[in-house]
CSV table of C-alpha atoms in Angstrom, one decimal:
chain,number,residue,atom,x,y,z
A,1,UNK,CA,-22.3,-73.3,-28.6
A,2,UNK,CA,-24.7,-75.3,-31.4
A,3,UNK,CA,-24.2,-78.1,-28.6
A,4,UNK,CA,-25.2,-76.9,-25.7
A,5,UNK,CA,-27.9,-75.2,-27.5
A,6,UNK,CA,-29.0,-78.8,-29.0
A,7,UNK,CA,-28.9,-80.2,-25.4
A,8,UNK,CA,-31.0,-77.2,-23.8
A,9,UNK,CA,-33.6,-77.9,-27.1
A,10,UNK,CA,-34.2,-81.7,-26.2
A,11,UNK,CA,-33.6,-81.7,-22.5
A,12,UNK,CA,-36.1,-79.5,-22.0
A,13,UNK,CA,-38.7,-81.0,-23.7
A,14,UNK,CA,-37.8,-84.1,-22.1
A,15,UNK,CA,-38.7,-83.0,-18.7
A,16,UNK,CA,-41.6,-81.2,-19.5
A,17,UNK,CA,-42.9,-83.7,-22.1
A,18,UNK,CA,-45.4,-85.6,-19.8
A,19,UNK,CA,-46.9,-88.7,-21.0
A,20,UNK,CA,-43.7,-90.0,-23.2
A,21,UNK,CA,-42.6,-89.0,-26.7
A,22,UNK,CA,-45.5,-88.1,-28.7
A,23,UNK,CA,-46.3,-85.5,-25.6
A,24,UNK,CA,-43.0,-83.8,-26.4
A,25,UNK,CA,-42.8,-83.5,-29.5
A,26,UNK,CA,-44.8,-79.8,-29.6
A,27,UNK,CA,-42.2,-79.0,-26.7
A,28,UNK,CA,-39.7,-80.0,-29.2
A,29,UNK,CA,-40.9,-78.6,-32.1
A,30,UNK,CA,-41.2,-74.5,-30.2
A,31,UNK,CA,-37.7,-75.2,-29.6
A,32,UNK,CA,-36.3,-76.3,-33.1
A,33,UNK,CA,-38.5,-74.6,-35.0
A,34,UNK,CA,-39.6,-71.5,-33.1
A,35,UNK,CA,-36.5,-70.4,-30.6
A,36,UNK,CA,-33.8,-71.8,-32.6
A,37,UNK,CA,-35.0,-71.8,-36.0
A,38,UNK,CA,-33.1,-75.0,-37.6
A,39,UNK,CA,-36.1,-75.9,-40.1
A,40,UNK,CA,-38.9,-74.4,-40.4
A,41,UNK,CA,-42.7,-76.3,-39.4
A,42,UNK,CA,-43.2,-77.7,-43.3
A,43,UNK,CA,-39.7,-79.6,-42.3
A,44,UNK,CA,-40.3,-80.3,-38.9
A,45,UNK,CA,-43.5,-82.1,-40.0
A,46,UNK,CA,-41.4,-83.9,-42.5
A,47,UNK,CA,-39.0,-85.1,-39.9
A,48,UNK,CA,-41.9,-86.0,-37.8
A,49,UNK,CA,-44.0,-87.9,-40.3
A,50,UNK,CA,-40.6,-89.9,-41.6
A,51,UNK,CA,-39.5,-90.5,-37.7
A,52,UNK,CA,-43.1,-92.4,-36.9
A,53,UNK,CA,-42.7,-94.3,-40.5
A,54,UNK,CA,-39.5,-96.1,-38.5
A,55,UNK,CA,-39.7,-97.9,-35.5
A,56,UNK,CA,-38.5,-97.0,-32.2
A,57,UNK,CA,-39.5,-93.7,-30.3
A,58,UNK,CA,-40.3,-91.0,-31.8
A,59,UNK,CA,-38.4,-88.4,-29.8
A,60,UNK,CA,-35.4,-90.2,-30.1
A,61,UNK,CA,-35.6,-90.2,-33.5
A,62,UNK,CA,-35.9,-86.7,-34.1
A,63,UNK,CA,-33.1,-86.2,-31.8
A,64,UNK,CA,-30.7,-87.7,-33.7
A,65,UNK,CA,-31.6,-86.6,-37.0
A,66,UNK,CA,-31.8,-83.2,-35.8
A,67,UNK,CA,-28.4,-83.0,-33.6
A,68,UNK,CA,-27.1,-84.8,-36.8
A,69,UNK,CA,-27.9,-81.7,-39.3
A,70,UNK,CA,-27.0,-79.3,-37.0
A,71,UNK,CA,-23.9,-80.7,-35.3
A,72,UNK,CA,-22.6,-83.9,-37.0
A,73,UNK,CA,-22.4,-87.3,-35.3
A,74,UNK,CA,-21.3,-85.3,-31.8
A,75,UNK,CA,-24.4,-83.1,-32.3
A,76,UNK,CA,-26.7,-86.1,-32.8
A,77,UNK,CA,-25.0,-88.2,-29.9
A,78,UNK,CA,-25.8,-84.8,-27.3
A,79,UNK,CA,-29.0,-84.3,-28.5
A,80,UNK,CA,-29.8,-88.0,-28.2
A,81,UNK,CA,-27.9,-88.1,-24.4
A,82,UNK,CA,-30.2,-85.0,-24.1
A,83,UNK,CA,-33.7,-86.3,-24.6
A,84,UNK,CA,-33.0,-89.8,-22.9
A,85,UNK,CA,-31.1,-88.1,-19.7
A,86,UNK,CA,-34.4,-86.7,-18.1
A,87,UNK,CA,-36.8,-89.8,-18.6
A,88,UNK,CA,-33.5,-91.8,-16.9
A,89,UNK,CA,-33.3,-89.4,-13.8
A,90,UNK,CA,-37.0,-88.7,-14.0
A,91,UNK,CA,-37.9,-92.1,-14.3
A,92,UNK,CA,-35.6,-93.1,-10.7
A,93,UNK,CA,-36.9,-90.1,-8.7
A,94,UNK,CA,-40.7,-90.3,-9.5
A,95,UNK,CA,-41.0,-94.2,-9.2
A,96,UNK,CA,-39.2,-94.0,-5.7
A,97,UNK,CA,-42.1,-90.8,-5.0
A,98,UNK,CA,-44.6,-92.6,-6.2
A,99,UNK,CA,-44.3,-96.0,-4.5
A,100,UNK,CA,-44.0,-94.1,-1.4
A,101,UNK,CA,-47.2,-92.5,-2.1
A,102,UNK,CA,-48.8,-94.5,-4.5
A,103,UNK,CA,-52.2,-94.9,-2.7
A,104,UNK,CA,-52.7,-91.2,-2.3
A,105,UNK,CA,-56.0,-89.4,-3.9
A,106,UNK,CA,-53.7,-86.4,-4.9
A,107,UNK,CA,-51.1,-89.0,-7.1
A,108,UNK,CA,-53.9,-90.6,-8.7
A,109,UNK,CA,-55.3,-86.9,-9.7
A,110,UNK,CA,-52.3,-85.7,-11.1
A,111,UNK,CA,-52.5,-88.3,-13.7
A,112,UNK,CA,-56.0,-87.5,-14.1
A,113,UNK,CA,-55.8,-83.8,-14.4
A,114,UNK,CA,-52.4,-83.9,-16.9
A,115,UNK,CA,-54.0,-85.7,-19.6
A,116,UNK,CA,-56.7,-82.7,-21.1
A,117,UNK,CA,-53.3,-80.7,-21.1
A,118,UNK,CA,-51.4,-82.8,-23.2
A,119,UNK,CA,-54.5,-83.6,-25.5
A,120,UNK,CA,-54.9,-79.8,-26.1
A,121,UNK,CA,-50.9,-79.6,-26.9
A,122,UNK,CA,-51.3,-82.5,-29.4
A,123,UNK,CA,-54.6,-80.2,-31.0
A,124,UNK,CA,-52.7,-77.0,-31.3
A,125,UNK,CA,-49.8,-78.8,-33.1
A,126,UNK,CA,-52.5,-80.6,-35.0
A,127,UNK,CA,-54.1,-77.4,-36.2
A,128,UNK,CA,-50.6,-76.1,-36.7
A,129,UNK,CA,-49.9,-78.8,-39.1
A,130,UNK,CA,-53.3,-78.7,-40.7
A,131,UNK,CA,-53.4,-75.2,-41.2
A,132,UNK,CA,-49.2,-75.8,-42.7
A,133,UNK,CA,-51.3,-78.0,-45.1
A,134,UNK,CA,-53.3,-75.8,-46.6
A,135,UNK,CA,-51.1,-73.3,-47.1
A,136,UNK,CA,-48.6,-75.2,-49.0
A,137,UNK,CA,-51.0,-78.4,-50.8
A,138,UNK,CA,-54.2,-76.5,-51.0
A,139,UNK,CA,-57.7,-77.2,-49.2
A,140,UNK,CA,-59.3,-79.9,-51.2
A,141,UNK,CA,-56.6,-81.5,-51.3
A,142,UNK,CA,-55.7,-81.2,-47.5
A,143,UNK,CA,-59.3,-82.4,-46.7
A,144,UNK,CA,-59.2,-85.4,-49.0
A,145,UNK,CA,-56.0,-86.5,-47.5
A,146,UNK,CA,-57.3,-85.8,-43.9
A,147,UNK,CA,-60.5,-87.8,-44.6
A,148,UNK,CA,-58.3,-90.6,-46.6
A,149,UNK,CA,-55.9,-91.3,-43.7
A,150,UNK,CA,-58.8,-91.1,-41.1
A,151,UNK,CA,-60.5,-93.8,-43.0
A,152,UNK,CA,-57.6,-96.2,-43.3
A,153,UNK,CA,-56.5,-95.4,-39.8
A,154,UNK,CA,-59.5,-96.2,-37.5
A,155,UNK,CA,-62.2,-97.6,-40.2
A,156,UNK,CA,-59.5,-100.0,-41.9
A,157,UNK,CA,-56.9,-100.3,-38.9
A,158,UNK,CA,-54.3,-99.4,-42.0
A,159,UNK,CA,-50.6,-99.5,-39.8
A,160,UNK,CA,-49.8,-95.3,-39.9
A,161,UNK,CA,-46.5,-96.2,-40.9
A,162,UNK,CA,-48.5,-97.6,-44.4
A,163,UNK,CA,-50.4,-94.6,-44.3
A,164,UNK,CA,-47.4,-92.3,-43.9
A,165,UNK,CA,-45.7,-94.2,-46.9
A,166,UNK,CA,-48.7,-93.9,-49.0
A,167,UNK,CA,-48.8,-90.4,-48.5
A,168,UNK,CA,-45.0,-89.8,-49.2
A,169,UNK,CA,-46.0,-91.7,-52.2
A,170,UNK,CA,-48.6,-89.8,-53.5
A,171,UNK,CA,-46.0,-86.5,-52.2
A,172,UNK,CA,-43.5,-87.9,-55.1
A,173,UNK,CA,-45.7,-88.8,-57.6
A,174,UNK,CA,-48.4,-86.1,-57.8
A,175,UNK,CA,-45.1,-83.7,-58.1
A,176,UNK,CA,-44.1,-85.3,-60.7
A,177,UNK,CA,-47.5,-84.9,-62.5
Protein backbone atom coordinates (compact mmCIF):
# COMPACT_ATOMS: atom_id res chain seq x y z
CA UNK A 1 0.00 0.00 0.00
CA UNK A 2 3.19 2.59 1.02
CA UNK A 3 3.43 2.46 -2.97
CA UNK A 4 0.52 3.32 -4.19
CA UNK A 5 0.21 5.75 -1.50
CA UNK A 6 3.75 7.29 -2.67
CA UNK A 7 2.49 7.41 -6.27
CA UNK A 8 -0.98 9.14 -5.35
CA UNK A 9 1.50 11.76 -3.09
CA UNK A 10 3.73 12.81 -6.19
CA UNK A 11 1.35 12.23 -9.02
CA UNK A 12 -0.86 14.48 -7.73
CA UNK A 13 1.18 17.27 -7.19
CA UNK A 14 2.49 16.76 -10.59
CA UNK A 15 -0.66 17.58 -12.33
CA UNK A 16 -1.70 20.22 -10.29
CA UNK A 17 1.78 21.78 -9.80
CA UNK A 18 1.48 24.44 -12.62
CA UNK A 19 4.44 26.33 -13.60
CA UNK A 20 7.15 23.24 -13.12
CA UNK A 21 8.85 22.02 -9.91
CA UNK A 22 9.19 24.77 -7.55
CA UNK A 23 5.18 25.32 -8.03
CA UNK A 24 4.66 21.83 -6.68
CA UNK A 25 6.59 21.54 -4.14
CA UNK A 26 3.64 23.08 -1.48
CA UNK A 27 1.35 20.40 -3.37
CA UNK A 28 3.99 18.03 -2.33
CA UNK A 29 4.75 19.02 0.86
CA UNK A 30 0.43 18.89 2.14
CA UNK A 31 0.81 15.50 0.93
CA UNK A 32 4.10 14.11 2.69
CA UNK A 33 3.87 16.10 5.43
CA UNK A 34 0.32 16.85 6.14
CA UNK A 35 -1.94 13.69 4.72
CA UNK A 36 0.65 11.12 5.01
CA UNK A 37 2.75 12.30 7.71
CA UNK A 38 6.36 10.82 6.58
CA UNK A 39 8.43 13.84 8.18
CA UNK A 40 7.30 16.44 9.66
CA UNK A 41 7.77 20.43 7.99
CA UNK A 42 11.33 20.99 10.03
CA UNK A 43 12.33 17.84 7.72
CA UNK A 44 10.58 18.56 4.80
CA UNK A 45 12.43 21.88 4.73
CA UNK A 46 15.58 20.01 5.21
CA UNK A 47 14.98 17.84 2.23
CA UNK A 48 14.04 20.79 0.32
CA UNK A 49 16.90 23.12 1.18
CA UNK A 50 19.54 19.94 0.47
CA UNK A 51 17.48 18.98 -2.88
CA UNK A 52 18.05 22.74 -4.41
CA UNK A 53 21.89 22.55 -2.98
CA UNK A 54 22.20 19.58 -5.99
CA UNK A 55 21.51 20.03 -9.40
CA UNK A 56 18.74 18.78 -11.35
CA UNK A 57 14.98 19.48 -10.54
CA UNK A 58 13.85 19.86 -7.61
CA UNK A 59 10.76 17.77 -7.59
CA UNK A 60 12.50 14.92 -8.77
CA UNK A 61 14.78 15.06 -6.22
CA UNK A 62 12.53 14.97 -3.45
CA UNK A 63 10.81 12.18 -5.09
CA UNK A 64 13.41 9.96 -4.80
CA UNK A 65 14.68 10.71 -1.60
CA UNK A 66 11.37 10.44 -0.25
CA UNK A 67 10.05 7.14 -2.07
CA UNK A 68 13.59 5.96 -0.98
CA UNK A 69 12.94 6.41 3.05
CA UNK A 70 9.62 5.24 2.80
CA UNK A 71 9.81 2.31 0.35
CA UNK A 72 13.39 1.38 -0.59
CA UNK A 73 14.83 1.61 -4.09
CA UNK A 74 11.12 0.37 -5.50
CA UNK A 75 9.63 3.15 -3.43
CA UNK A 76 11.93 5.80 -4.83
CA UNK A 77 11.69 4.42 -8.54
CA UNK A 78 7.45 4.81 -8.21
CA UNK A 79 7.64 7.89 -6.65
CA UNK A 80 10.10 9.11 -9.22
CA UNK A 81 7.81 7.33 -12.29
CA UNK A 82 5.05 9.25 -10.30
CA UNK A 83 6.12 12.92 -10.50
CA UNK A 84 7.69 12.60 -14.11
CA UNK A 85 4.40 10.59 -15.53
CA UNK A 86 2.05 13.71 -15.58
CA UNK A 87 4.49 16.48 -16.97
CA UNK A 88 5.10 13.40 -19.90
CA UNK A 89 1.24 13.00 -20.62
CA UNK A 90 0.63 16.62 -19.66
CA UNK A 91 3.24 17.89 -21.56
CA UNK A 92 1.82 15.77 -25.17
CA UNK A 93 -1.84 16.73 -24.55
CA UNK A 94 -1.51 20.47 -23.80
CA UNK A 95 1.15 21.29 -26.52
CA UNK A 96 -1.10 19.52 -29.18
CA UNK A 97 -4.19 21.98 -27.36
CA UNK A 98 -2.28 24.73 -27.35
CA UNK A 99 -0.89 24.77 -30.94
CA UNK A 100 -4.31 24.33 -32.01
CA UNK A 101 -5.22 27.28 -30.20
CA UNK A 102 -2.38 29.12 -29.56
CA UNK A 103 -3.49 32.52 -30.92
CA UNK A 104 -6.57 32.63 -28.73
CA UNK A 105 -7.05 35.69 -26.04
CA UNK A 106 -8.50 32.96 -23.50
CA UNK A 107 -4.93 30.75 -23.79
CA UNK A 108 -2.88 33.66 -23.41
CA UNK A 109 -5.02 34.56 -20.14
CA UNK A 110 -4.78 31.46 -18.55
CA UNK A 111 -1.15 31.96 -18.27
CA UNK A 112 -1.76 35.35 -17.12
CA UNK A 113 -4.25 34.63 -14.53
CA UNK A 114 -2.25 31.22 -12.99
CA UNK A 115 0.71 33.06 -11.99
CA UNK A 116 -0.77 35.29 -8.68
CA UNK A 117 -1.92 31.69 -7.72
CA UNK A 118 1.15 30.03 -7.69
CA UNK A 119 3.02 33.22 -6.23
CA UNK A 120 0.56 33.18 -3.25
CA UNK A 121 1.30 29.12 -2.85
CA UNK A 122 5.09 29.86 -2.84
CA UNK A 123 4.10 32.79 0.16
CA UNK A 124 2.07 30.58 2.34
CA UNK A 125 4.84 27.82 2.27
CA UNK A 126 7.29 30.77 2.71
CA UNK A 127 5.52 31.96 5.84
CA UNK A 128 5.20 28.27 6.81
CA UNK A 129 8.82 27.83 6.76
CA UNK A 130 9.55 31.17 8.33
CA UNK A 131 7.29 30.88 11.05
CA UNK A 132 9.07 26.72 11.41
CA UNK A 133 12.13 29.10 11.89
CA UNK A 134 11.38 30.85 14.64
CA UNK A 135 9.93 28.32 16.43
CA UNK A 136 12.83 26.05 16.45
CA UNK A 137 16.24 28.76 15.83
CA UNK A 138 14.74 31.67 17.55
CA UNK A 139 13.77 35.31 16.04
CA UNK A 140 16.93 37.22 15.94
CA UNK A 141 18.44 34.73 14.67
CA UNK A 142 15.72 33.77 11.96
CA UNK A 143 15.80 37.49 10.88
CA UNK A 144 19.57 37.71 10.62
CA UNK A 145 19.72 34.71 8.53
CA UNK A 146 16.67 35.97 6.38
CA UNK A 147 18.33 39.37 5.85
CA UNK A 148 21.99 37.54 5.36
CA UNK A 149 20.71 35.21 2.49
CA UNK A 150 18.58 38.17 0.98
CA UNK A 151 21.71 40.08 0.75
CA UNK A 152 23.99 37.53 -0.90
CA UNK A 153 21.16 36.36 -3.09
CA UNK A 154 19.95 39.50 -5.00
CA UNK A 155 22.55 42.28 -3.69
CA UNK A 156 25.73 39.91 -4.28
CA UNK A 157 24.22 37.34 -6.91
CA UNK A 158 25.71 34.60 -4.22
CA UNK A 159 24.69 31.05 -6.25
CA UNK A 160 21.65 29.76 -3.45
CA UNK A 161 23.28 26.57 -3.60
CA UNK A 162 26.46 28.61 -1.82
CA UNK A 163 24.01 30.16 0.31
CA UNK A 164 22.26 26.97 1.28
CA UNK A 165 25.83 25.40 2.11
CA UNK A 166 26.70 28.31 4.11
CA UNK A 167 23.79 27.99 6.09
CA UNK A 168 24.08 24.13 6.61
CA UNK A 169 27.46 25.31 7.71
CA UNK A 170 26.71 27.71 10.22
CA UNK A 171 23.60 24.78 11.13
CA UNK A 172 26.75 22.38 12.22
CA UNK A 173 28.86 24.65 13.63
CA UNK A 174 26.82 27.03 15.82
CA UNK A 175 25.52 23.43 17.32
CA UNK A 176 28.42 22.63 18.13
CA UNK A 177 29.09 25.86 20.00
Amino acid sequence: MIYWYLFLAFFIPGILGYGGGPASIPLVEKEVVDRYSWMTTQEFGEVLALGNALPGPIATKMAGYIGYAEGGILGASVALFASVAPSLILMVLLMVTLLKYKDSPKVKNITKLVRPVIAVLLGAMTLQFFMTSIDSSGTIQTIVLVVLSYWLLEIRKVHPALVILMALVYGAVSGIV
